[in-house]
Amino acid sequence: MNATILGEAELIERFLSAPTAENYAMLFRVIAPQVVAFLRVRGCDPPLAEDISQEIMLIVYRKSSELRDRELFRAWLFRVARNALLQHRRSETRQVQTEDIEPRLRSHREPGDDLLLAFQFDEWMSALHTDEREIMTLRFVEGLEYHEIASVLSLPLGTVQWKVFHSKRKLMAQFGVTQGVQNARH
Amino acid sequence: MHGIDEETWLAFLDGEAAPGVEGHLRWCVECAETVEQLRALRGTLLAEARRLRDAAGISEARMEQMLDACLEQLACDREWTPQQATYLLRSLLEPFCGAGAAKTITELTIRKSASQGFDPAGWRLFVGNLSRNVESICGIATGRLIARAGFSLSVGSA
């Protein structure tokens, strides 16, 4: 059966109800690219993003039976992805004896190998605090709903809503509004 | 802001109906302008995020390679029989409550849970029940340990 005929929600439901290799493969084709994008957007180069994605997709197969609320599959998936990335960064940090993870990753970014640097989105996000940046990226790039973001980051729903609103106000104040921002860049 | 509470503004900006806000926007130029700017910003963010997401994808060929590698690895995963998996959990439990209690809890839980057999759904039910039973006797941490161990086992039919 062609995965594109079924929506993502149906594929998730199918896989969780019957975790067969066929259902897994159909779901894989839809969500693996999202996982790779999640990692690329957070500074991983393509080979690393693919390696970590593969680990995450194995966890999806092995651990999804633990998921209590099927509606929160996407939130669970990105929480797993986030934890895998943090774990990778921690192990990398231990290897190079660096103190702070976030600034280190950002300082190592070079135009040639960093996807984000080619995009306006990065410039906007750099105006925000780390937590706001993460919330806005989950909201707009991963397309998560507020309750899903709250679940991924273990935050109260109201906090997420408020931070999205506050971040937008900040962006408006910092860059002017949309057309102006776009014109300045392009 | 202008007599409208924050929660109502947030709900309105998320597309929920808020007659009070709509009425306010008809005469308040300042708020109408801010709302319009926020909506425009949202549209721009969405468009830029979509471009970024598209650029961050992978080729179909590479994805198929990743899928093949995952399926190959999963095929190597060991599948336990229900008896083996139950024995493993019982062995894990013994240091916490003693061999006798571990045996009793496990057997009682099997009687309670295994009427539908140990297909994957039956196994999940058994592990959930065992975890709760263990929790009531040995504490939350041990119950959770049993749940984590049980759910991580791949169990096939006997």
XYZ file of C-alpha atoms in Angstrom:
344
model
C 0.000 0.000 0.000
C 1.273 3.454 -0.855
C 2.046 5.485 2.268
C 1.193 8.741 0.541
C -2.424 7.635 0.172
C -2.783 7.417 3.940
C -2.381 10.425 6.165
C 0.296 10.546 8.820
C -2.226 10.116 11.629
C -3.585 6.957 10.001
C -0.105 5.546 9.502
C 0.701 6.184 13.157
C -2.516 4.522 14.255
C -1.880 1.534 11.998
C 1.641 1.050 13.262
C 0.706 1.404 16.920
C -2.162 -1.064 16.508
C -0.124 -3.559 14.511
C 3.641 -2.963 14.630
C 4.447 -5.107 11.588
C 7.448 -4.494 9.340
C 5.130 -3.278 6.569
C 3.368 -0.731 8.780
C 6.713 0.348 10.205
C 8.146 0.875 6.721
C 5.169 3.007 5.685
C 5.443 5.133 8.815
C 9.228 5.322 8.452
C 8.953 6.946 5.016
C 6.783 9.685 6.443
C 8.465 10.439 9.745
C 12.159 9.685 9.151
C 12.565 12.787 6.916
C 11.006 14.871 9.698
C 13.460 13.453 12.213
C 16.398 14.150 9.903
C 15.141 17.712 9.407
C 14.731 18.122 13.186
C 18.406 17.265 13.656
C 19.684 19.240 10.655
C 17.871 22.349 11.827
C 19.601 21.941 15.200
C 23.069 21.975 13.730
C 23.815 18.340 12.775
C 25.531 17.747 9.447
C 23.806 15.261 7.081
C 25.760 12.085 8.009
C 25.347 12.724 11.741
C 21.662 13.597 11.335
C 21.112 10.343 9.440
C 22.990 8.262 12.014
C 21.060 9.691 14.950
C 17.794 9.451 12.991
C 18.397 5.759 12.447
C 18.833 5.250 16.196
C 15.648 7.219 16.830
C 13.697 5.192 14.291
C 14.846 1.984 15.984
C 13.568 3.369 19.290
C 10.250 4.132 17.595
C 9.892 0.465 16.694
C 11.097 -0.913 19.996
C 9.489 1.461 22.459
C 6.298 2.776 20.922
C 4.297 0.102 22.753
C 5.055 2.054 25.941
C 3.206 5.055 24.585
C 0.032 5.537 26.620
C -1.638 8.283 24.623
C -1.515 7.631 20.892
C -2.564 11.197 20.182
C 0.806 12.257 21.562
C 2.882 10.124 19.201
C 4.458 13.137 17.468
C 5.249 14.769 20.796
C 6.796 11.501 21.987
C 8.781 11.157 18.750
C 10.314 14.620 19.044
C 10.997 14.113 22.741
C 12.929 10.968 21.830
C 14.725 12.917 19.081
C 15.551 15.750 21.470
C 16.893 13.346 24.096
C 18.979 11.514 21.496
C 20.475 14.795 20.324
C 21.189 15.951 23.892
C 22.804 12.614 24.651
C 24.956 12.900 21.547
C 25.989 16.434 22.500
C 26.811 15.353 26.030
C 29.042 12.539 24.825
C 30.679 14.851 22.306
C 31.195 17.476 25.002
C 32.825 14.918 27.282
C 35.196 14.008 24.472
C 36.349 17.555 23.771
C 36.057 18.810 27.361
C 33.975 21.823 26.454
C 31.936 23.594 29.085
C 28.779 24.839 27.420
C 26.930 22.916 24.736
C 24.801 25.503 23.008
C 27.392 28.247 22.409
C 29.925 25.656 21.337
C 27.628 24.278 18.662
C 26.821 27.741 17.420
C 30.435 28.882 17.386
C 31.473 25.876 15.304
C 28.975 26.650 12.613
C 30.409 27.611 9.296
C 28.545 28.834 6.227
C 29.637 25.889 4.117
C 28.220 23.123 6.273
C 25.466 24.719 8.285
C 22.048 24.551 6.753
C 20.532 27.151 9.050
C 22.957 29.901 8.162
C 21.446 30.136 4.702
C 18.020 30.908 6.097
C 16.326 33.977 7.474
C 14.797 31.808 10.177
C 18.158 31.500 11.909
C 18.613 35.249 12.066
C 15.176 35.636 13.614
C 15.762 32.875 16.127
C 19.093 34.336 17.179
C 17.151 37.243 18.657
C 15.416 34.895 21.094
C 16.468 33.121 24.269
C 17.389 29.436 23.949
C 14.067 28.245 25.370
C 12.055 30.606 23.154
C 14.050 29.523 20.125
C 13.331 25.870 20.835
C 9.619 26.515 21.317
C 9.354 28.590 18.131
C 11.265 26.000 16.111
C 9.050 23.186 17.379
C 6.018 25.301 16.592
C 6.928 26.491 13.112
C 9.453 24.020 11.687
C 8.192 20.795 13.248
C 4.635 22.112 13.165
C 3.703 20.929 16.643
C 0.585 22.093 18.478
C 0.978 23.895 21.795
C 0.013 20.851 23.864
C 2.556 18.751 21.950
C 5.307 21.300 22.581
C 4.327 21.336 26.252
C 4.716 17.555 26.288
C 8.076 17.555 24.450
C 9.587 20.159 26.753
C 7.690 19.209 29.931
C 6.289 22.713 30.295
C 2.811 23.909 31.266
C 0.600 24.622 28.250
C 0.071 28.241 29.280
C 3.815 28.823 29.424
C 4.212 27.572 25.865
C 1.368 29.765 24.592
C 2.768 32.782 26.374
C 6.319 32.221 25.131
C 5.175 31.889 21.508
C 3.243 35.123 21.835
C 6.089 36.878 23.611
C 8.606 35.653 21.002
C 6.471 37.013 18.196
C 6.282 40.378 19.904
C 10.031 40.325 20.333
C 10.587 39.504 16.663
C 8.226 42.275 15.625
C 10.060 44.754 17.794
C 13.500 43.637 16.692
C 13.045 43.185 12.975
C 10.028 45.275 12.141
C 7.235 43.422 10.472
C 7.460 40.704 7.867
C 7.656 42.594 4.562
C 10.309 44.861 5.938
C 12.277 41.946 7.291
C 12.039 40.029 4.050
C 13.042 43.018 1.966
C 16.062 43.646 4.122
C 17.350 40.140 3.470
C 16.383 39.306 -0.095
C -4.156 45.000 27.266
C -7.011 47.508 26.824
C -9.262 45.748 29.305
C -8.993 42.347 27.598
C -7.155 39.715 29.567
C -4.066 38.006 28.262
C -5.693 34.602 27.992
C -8.440 35.940 25.722
C -5.886 37.627 23.482
C -3.846 34.431 23.188
C -6.942 32.392 22.376
C -8.045 34.926 19.766
C -4.639 35.001 18.113
C -4.767 31.227 17.915
C -7.942 31.443 15.914
C -10.520 30.907 18.628
C -13.701 32.953 18.528
C -13.572 35.883 20.940
C -16.460 38.313 20.328
C -15.093 40.755 22.907
C -11.801 41.058 21.038
C -13.458 41.296 17.639
C -15.638 44.146 18.892
C -12.616 45.884 20.357
C -10.663 45.625 17.110
C -13.412 47.447 15.222
C -12.602 50.704 16.929
C -9.090 50.322 18.379
C -6.625 51.123 15.602
C -3.607 50.310 17.748
C -4.750 46.779 18.602
C -6.053 46.127 15.078
C -2.656 47.048 13.701
C -0.812 44.844 16.220
C -3.049 41.872 15.443
C -2.521 42.352 11.735
C 1.237 42.501 12.248
C 1.201 39.352 14.385
C -0.777 37.491 11.741
C 1.556 38.654 9.005
C 4.536 37.597 11.105
C 2.999 34.169 11.636
C 2.562 33.761 7.860
C 6.149 34.765 7.213
C 7.475 32.437 9.903
C 5.477 29.550 8.493
C 6.696 30.177 4.951
C 10.335 30.479 5.988
C 10.096 27.428 8.234
C 8.647 25.425 5.342
C 11.572 26.420 3.110
C 13.974 25.394 5.839
C 12.215 22.073 6.428
C 12.221 21.265 2.720
C 15.938 22.006 2.467
C 16.691 19.805 5.469
C 15.122 16.670 4.019
C 16.882 13.597 2.646
C 16.766 11.891 -0.707
C 14.380 9.005 -1.225
C 17.262 6.664 -2.047
C 19.069 7.525 1.194
C 15.881 7.094 3.167
C 15.344 3.630 1.692
C 18.901 2.727 2.696
C 18.197 3.889 6.232
C 14.978 1.899 6.316
C 16.754 -1.256 5.092
C 19.433 -0.817 7.748
C 16.798 -0.415 10.474
C 14.805 -3.443 9.334
C 17.971 -5.513 9.201
C 18.888 -4.490 12.721
C 15.386 -5.166 14.011
C 15.457 -8.615 12.471
C 18.456 -9.376 14.670
C 16.564 -8.420 17.816
C 15.960 -11.383 20.019
C 12.378 -12.450 20.519
C 11.611 -14.057 23.890
C 8.927 -16.622 24.553
C 6.387 -15.491 27.205
C 7.817 -18.067 29.638
C 11.371 -16.807 29.183
C 10.322 -13.166 29.436
C 8.248 -13.826 32.570
C 11.171 -15.653 34.154
C 13.455 -12.714 33.347
C 11.125 -10.264 35.065
C 10.765 -12.569 38.052
C 14.559 -12.808 38.358
C 14.804 -9.043 38.177
C 12.235 -8.743 40.957
C 13.764 -11.282 43.359
C 16.456 -9.028 44.876
C 13.766 -6.504 45.818
C 11.233 -8.715 47.555
C 12.731 -12.193 47.844
C 12.294 -15.245 45.639
C 9.024 -16.404 47.250
C 7.226 -13.084 46.974
C 8.518 -12.559 43.421
C 7.142 -15.958 42.399
C 3.780 -15.291 44.049
C 3.334 -11.819 42.565
C 4.278 -13.074 39.110
C 1.946 -16.083 39.240
C -0.991 -14.053 40.558
C -0.469 -11.492 37.817
C -0.309 -14.209 35.159
C -3.639 -15.601 36.409
C -5.157 -12.153 36.290
C -3.766 -11.065 32.928
C -3.032 -14.002 30.696
C -6.564 -15.129 29.880
C -6.237 -13.602 26.412
C -2.823 -15.231 25.877
C 0.545 -13.622 25.462
C 0.302 -11.903 22.121
C 1.999 -8.449 22.139
C -1.160 -6.795 23.539
C -1.485 -9.496 26.201
C 2.144 -9.052 27.145
C 1.679 -5.287 27.573
C -1.351 -5.929 29.786
C 0.620 -8.420 31.873
C 3.587 -6.055 32.297
C 1.269 -3.173 33.248
C -0.494 -5.305 35.873
C 2.756 -6.731 37.196
C 4.230 -3.253 37.471
C 1.209 -2.060 39.476
C 1.294 -5.102 41.761
C 5.015 -4.712 42.355
C 4.547 -1.007 42.980
C 2.043 -1.689 45.767
C 4.447 -4.054 47.508
C 7.960 -2.826 46.698
C 7.401 0.833 45.871
C 7.081 3.047 42.814
C 10.694 2.809 41.683
C 10.660 -0.988 41.541
C 7.284 -0.966 39.785
C 8.652 1.382 37.158
C 11.777 -0.695 36.729
C 9.644 -3.758 36.039
C 7.528 -1.792 33.553
C 10.573 -0.502 31.700
C 12.205 -3.918 31.565
C 8.981 -5.654 30.542
C 8.084 -3.210 27.798
C 11.585 -3.360 26.372
C 11.375 -7.118 25.789
C 10.232 -8.355 22.445
C 7.862 -11.210 23.221
C 6.505 -13.640 20.657
C 3.785 -16.242 21.138
C 4.728 -19.432 22.924
